[in-house]
Structure formats: C-alpha cells, structure tokens
mmCIF file with all atom_site columns, C-alpha atoms in Angstrom:
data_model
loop_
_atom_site.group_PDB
_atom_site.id
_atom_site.type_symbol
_atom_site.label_atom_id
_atom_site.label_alt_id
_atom_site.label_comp_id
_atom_site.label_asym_id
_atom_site.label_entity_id
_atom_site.label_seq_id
_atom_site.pdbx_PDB_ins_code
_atom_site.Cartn_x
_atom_site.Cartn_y
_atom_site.Cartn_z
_atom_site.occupancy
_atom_site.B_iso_or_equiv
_atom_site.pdbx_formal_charge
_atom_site.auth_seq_id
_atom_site.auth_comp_id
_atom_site.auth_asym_id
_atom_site.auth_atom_id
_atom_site.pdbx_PDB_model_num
ATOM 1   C CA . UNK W 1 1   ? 5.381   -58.980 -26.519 1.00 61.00 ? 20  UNK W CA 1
ATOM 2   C CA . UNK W 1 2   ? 8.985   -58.206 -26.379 1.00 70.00 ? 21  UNK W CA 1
ATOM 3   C CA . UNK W 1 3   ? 10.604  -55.228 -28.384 1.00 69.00 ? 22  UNK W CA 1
ATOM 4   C CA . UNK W 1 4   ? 8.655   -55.270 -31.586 1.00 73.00 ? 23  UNK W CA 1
ATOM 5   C CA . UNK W 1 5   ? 5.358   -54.987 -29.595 1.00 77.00 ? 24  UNK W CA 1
ATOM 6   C CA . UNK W 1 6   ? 6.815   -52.319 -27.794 1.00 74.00 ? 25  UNK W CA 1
ATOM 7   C CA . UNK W 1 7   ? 7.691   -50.409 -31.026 1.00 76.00 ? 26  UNK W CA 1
ATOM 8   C CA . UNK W 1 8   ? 4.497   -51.255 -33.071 1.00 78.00 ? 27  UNK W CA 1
ATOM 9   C CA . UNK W 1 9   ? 2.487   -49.492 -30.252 1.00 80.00 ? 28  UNK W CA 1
ATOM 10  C CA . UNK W 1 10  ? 4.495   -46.576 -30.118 1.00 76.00 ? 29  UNK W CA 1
ATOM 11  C CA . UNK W 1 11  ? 4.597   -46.361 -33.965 1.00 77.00 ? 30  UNK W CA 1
ATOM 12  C CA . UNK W 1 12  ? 0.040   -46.731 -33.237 1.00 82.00 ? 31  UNK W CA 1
ATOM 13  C CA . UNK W 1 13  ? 0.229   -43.947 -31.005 1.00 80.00 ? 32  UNK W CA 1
ATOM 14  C CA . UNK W 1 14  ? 2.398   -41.643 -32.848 1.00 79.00 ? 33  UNK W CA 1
ATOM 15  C CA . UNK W 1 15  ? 0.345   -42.211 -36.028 1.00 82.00 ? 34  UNK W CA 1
ATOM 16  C CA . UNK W 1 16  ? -2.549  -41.500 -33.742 1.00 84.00 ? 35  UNK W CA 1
ATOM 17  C CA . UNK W 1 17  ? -1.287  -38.236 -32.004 1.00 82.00 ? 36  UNK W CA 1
ATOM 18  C CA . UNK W 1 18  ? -0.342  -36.727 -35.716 1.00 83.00 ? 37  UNK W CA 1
ATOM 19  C CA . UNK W 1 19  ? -3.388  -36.107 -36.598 1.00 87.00 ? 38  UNK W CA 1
ATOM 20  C CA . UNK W 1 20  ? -4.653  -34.443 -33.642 1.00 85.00 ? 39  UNK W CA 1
ATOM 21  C CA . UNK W 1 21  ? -1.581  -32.009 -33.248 1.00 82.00 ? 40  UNK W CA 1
ATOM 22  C CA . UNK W 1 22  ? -2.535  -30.825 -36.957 1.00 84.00 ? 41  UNK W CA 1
ATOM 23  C CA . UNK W 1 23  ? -5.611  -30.392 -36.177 1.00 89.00 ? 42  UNK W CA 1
ATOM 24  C CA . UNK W 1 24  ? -5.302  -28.128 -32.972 1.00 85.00 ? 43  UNK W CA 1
ATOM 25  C CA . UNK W 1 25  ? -2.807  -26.441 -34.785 1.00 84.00 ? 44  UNK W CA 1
ATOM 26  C CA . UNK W 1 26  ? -4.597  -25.527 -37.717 1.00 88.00 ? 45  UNK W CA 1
ATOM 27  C CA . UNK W 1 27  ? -7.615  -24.185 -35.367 1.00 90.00 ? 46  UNK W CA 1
ATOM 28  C CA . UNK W 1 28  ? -5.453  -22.023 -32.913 1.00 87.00 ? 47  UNK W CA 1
ATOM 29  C CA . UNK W 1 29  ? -3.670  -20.489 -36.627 1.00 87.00 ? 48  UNK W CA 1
ATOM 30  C CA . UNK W 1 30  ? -7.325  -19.853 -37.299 1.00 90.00 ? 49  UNK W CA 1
ATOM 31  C CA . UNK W 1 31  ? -8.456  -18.123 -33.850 1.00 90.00 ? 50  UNK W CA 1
ATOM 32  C CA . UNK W 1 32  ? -5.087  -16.167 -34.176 1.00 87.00 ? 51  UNK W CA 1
ATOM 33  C CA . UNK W 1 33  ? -6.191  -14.615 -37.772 1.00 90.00 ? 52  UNK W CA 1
ATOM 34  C CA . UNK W 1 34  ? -9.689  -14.201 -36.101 1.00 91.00 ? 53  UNK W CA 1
ATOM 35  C CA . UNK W 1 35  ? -7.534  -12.056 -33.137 1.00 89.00 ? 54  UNK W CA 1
ATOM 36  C CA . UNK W 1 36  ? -5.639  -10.098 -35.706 1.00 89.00 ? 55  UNK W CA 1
ATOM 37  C CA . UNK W 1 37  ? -8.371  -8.944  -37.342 1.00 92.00 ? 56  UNK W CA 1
ATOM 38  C CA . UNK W 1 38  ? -10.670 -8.150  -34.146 1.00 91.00 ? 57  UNK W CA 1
ATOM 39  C CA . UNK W 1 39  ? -7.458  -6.249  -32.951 1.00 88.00 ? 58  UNK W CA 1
ATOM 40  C CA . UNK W 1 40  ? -8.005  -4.362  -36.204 1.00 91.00 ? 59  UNK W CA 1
ATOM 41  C CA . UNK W 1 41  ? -11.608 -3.510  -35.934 1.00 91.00 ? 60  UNK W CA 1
ATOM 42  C CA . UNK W 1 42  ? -11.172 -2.350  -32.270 1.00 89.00 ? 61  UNK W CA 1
ATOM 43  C CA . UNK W 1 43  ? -8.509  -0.005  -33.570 1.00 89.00 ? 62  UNK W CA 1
ATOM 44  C CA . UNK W 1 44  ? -10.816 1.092   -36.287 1.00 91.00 ? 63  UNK W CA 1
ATOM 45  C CA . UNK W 1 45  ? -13.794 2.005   -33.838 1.00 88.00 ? 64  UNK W CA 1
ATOM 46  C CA . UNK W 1 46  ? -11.636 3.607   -30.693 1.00 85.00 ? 65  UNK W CA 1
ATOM 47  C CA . UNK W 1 47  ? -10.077 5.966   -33.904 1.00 87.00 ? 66  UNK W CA 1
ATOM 48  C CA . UNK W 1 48  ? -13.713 6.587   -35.200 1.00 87.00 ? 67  UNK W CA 1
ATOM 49  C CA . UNK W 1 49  ? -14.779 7.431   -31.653 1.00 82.00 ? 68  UNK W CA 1
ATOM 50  C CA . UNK W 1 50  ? -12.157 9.571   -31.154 1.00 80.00 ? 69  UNK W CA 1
ATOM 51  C CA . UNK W 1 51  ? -13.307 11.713  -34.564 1.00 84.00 ? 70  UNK W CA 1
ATOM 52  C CA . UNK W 1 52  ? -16.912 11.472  -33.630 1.00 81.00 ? 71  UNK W CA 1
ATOM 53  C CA . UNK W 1 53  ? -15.969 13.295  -30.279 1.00 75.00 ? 72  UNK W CA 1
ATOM 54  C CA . UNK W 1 54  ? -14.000 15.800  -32.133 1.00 78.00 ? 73  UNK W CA 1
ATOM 55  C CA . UNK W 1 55  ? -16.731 16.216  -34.108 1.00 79.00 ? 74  UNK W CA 1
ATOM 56  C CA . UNK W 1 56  ? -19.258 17.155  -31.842 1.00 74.00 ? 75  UNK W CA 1
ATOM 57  C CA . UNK W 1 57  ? -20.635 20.203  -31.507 1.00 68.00 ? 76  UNK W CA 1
ATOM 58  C CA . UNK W 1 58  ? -22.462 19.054  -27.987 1.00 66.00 ? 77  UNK W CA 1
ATOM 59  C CA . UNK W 1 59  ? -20.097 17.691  -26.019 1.00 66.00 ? 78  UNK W CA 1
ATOM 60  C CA . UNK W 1 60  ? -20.381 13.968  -25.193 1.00 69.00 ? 79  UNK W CA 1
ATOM 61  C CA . UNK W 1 61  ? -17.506 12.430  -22.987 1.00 76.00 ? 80  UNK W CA 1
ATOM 62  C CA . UNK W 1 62  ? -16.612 8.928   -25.615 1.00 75.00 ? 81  UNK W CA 1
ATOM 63  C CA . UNK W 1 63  ? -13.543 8.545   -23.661 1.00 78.00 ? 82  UNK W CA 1
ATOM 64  C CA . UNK W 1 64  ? -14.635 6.252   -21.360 1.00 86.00 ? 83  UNK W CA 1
ATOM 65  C CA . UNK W 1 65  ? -15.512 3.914   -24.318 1.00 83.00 ? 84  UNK W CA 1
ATOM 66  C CA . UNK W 1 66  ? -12.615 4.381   -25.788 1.00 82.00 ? 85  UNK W CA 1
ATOM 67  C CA . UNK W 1 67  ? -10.779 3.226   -23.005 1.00 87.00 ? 86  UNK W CA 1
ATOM 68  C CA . UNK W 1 68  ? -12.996 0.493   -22.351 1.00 89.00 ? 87  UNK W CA 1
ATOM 69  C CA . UNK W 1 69  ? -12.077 -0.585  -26.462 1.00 87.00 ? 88  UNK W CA 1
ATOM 70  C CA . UNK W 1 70  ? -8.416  0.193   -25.475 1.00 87.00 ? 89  UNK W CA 1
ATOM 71  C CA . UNK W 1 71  ? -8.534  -2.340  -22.519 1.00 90.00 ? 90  UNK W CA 1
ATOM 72  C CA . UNK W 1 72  ? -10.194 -5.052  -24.860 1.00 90.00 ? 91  UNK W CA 1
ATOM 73  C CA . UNK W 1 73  ? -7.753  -4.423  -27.351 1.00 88.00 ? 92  UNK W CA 1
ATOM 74  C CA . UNK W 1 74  ? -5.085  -5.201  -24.849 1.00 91.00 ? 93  UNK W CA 1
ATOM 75  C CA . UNK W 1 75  ? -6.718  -8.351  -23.404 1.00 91.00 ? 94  UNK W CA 1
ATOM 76  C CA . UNK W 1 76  ? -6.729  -9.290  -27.456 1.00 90.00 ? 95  UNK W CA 1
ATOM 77  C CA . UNK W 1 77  ? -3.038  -9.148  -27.743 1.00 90.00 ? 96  UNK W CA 1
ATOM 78  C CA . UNK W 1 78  ? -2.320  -11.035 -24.553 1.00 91.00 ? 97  UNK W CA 1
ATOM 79  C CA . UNK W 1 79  ? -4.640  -13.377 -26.152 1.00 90.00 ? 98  UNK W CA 1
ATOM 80  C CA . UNK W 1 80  ? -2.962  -13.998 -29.247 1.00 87.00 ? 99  UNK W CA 1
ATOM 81  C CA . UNK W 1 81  ? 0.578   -13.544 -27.603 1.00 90.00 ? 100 UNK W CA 1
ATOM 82  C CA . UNK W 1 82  ? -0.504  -16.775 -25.470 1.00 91.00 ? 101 UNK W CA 1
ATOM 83  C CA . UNK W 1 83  ? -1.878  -18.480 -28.844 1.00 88.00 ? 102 UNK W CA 1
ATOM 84  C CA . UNK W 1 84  ? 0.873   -17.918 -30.399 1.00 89.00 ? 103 UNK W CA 1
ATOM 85  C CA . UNK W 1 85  ? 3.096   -19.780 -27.783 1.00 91.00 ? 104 UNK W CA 1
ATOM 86  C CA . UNK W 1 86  ? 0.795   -21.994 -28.064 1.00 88.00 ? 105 UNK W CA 1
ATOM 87  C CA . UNK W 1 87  ? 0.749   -22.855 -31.350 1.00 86.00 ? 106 UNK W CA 1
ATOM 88  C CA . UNK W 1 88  ? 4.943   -22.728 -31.223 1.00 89.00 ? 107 UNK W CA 1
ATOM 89  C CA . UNK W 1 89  ? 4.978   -25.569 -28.828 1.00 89.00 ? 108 UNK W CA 1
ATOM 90  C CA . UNK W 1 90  ? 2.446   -27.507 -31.247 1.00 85.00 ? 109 UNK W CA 1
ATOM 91  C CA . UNK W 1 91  ? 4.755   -26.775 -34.012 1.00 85.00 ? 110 UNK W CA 1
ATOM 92  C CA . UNK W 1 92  ? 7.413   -28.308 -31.737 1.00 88.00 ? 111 UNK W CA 1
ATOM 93  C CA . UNK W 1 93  ? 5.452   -31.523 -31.036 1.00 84.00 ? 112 UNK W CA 1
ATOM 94  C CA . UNK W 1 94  ? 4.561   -31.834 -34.183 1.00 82.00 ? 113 UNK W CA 1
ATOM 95  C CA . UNK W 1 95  ? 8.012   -32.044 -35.522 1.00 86.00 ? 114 UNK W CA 1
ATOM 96  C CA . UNK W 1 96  ? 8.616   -33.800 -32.424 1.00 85.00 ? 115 UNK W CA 1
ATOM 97  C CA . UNK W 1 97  ? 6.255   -36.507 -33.508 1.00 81.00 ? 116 UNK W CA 1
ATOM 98  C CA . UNK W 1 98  ? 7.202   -36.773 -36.894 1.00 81.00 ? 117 UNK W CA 1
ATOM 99  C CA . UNK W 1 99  ? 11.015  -36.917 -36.282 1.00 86.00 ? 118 UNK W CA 1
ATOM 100 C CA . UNK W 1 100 ? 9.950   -39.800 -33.668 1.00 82.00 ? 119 UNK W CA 1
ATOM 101 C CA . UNK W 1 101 ? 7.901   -41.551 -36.253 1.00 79.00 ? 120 UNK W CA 1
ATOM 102 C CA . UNK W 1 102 ? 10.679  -41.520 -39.055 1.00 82.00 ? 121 UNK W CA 1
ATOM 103 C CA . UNK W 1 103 ? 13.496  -42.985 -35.919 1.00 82.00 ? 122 UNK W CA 1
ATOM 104 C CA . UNK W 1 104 ? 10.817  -45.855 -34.964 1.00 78.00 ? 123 UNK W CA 1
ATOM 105 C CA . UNK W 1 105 ? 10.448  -46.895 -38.638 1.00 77.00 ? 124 UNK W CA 1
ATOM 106 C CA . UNK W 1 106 ? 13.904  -46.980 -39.601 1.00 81.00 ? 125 UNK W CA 1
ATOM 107 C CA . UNK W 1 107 ? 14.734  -49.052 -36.386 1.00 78.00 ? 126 UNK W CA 1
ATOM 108 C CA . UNK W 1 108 ? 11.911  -51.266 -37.270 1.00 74.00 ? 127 UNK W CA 1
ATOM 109 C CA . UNK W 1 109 ? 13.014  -51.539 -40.811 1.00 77.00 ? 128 UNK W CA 1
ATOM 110 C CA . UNK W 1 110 ? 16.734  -52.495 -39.926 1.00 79.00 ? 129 UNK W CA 1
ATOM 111 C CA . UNK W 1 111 ? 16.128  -54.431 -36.981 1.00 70.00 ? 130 UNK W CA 1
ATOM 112 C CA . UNK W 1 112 ? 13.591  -56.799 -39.317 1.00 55.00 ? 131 UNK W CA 1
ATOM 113 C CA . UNK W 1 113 ? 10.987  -56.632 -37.376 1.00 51.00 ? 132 UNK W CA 1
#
C-alpha cells in the first residue's frame, strides 16, 4: 500500500496500455493505406466511365454512376480525414504513455523504491 503500490500499478497499467495503442495504431495506418488506394480506384473507374460514355456511339446516360462513384469517393475522404485524426490522437497517447512511463521510472528509481 502506500506510494510505491500506487506507482507500481500505474507503471502495470501503462506497460499494459502500450501495447494496445500500437496496435490500434498500426491497424487504423493500415485501413488509411486501404482508403488511399480505394480513393484511387474510384477515381480510376468514374474517369473510365466518363471515356466509355464518350465513346459511345448509342447513347447510354453513365452519369448517374458516375455520380454515385463521386459521392463514394467523397464519403472515402471523410473517412480517412476522421482516421487520420484518429490515428493523431493515438500518436498523442502514445507518446503520452511513453513520456509517463519514463517520469514513473525515474521517480521510482530515485525515490528507492
């Protein structure tokens, strides 16, 4: 009980947390990468549609699907613009956690405990 208890569990928790932080981090960096390059391929297709319409000698109205590709597109962005914020206030914790961790241990180190 007392002090040192206090600080050991903290020092448990924060060893604890770590991990966890890294690991969410590492799989919204992933899912952002996986946004990018679904951004990518939606631009890809709503160009190709866009030439195939050109194209045709019948007319077919693609513009509907474009727009539908467009609106995805945007919902993509605001997805990764949230997952990004996301993943800066992880980063933040993270270095939150570790500066935390490296405070503890000193204090425990010079207070003899």
């Amino acid at each position: 009980s007392g002090p040192a208890a206090r600080e050991l569990f903290a020092e448990g928790l924060l060893q604890f947390l770590r991990p966890a932080v890294r690991q969410l981090d590492h799989h919204v960096h992933s899912v952002r990468e996986s946004q990018v390059e679904l951004r990518e391929h939606i631009d890809s297709l709503a160009t190709e549609l866009c030439r195939i319409n050109e194209d045709q000698k019948v007319a077919l109205d693609l513009d509907p699907y474009v727009k539908k590709l467009l609106n995805a597109r945007r919902r993509v962005v605001l997805v990764n613009n949230i997952l990004q914020n996301a993943q800066e206030r992880l980063r933040r914790l993270n270095h939150s956690v570790a500066k935390e961790t490296v405070r503890r241990r000193a204090m425990l180190e010079a207070g003899g405990y």
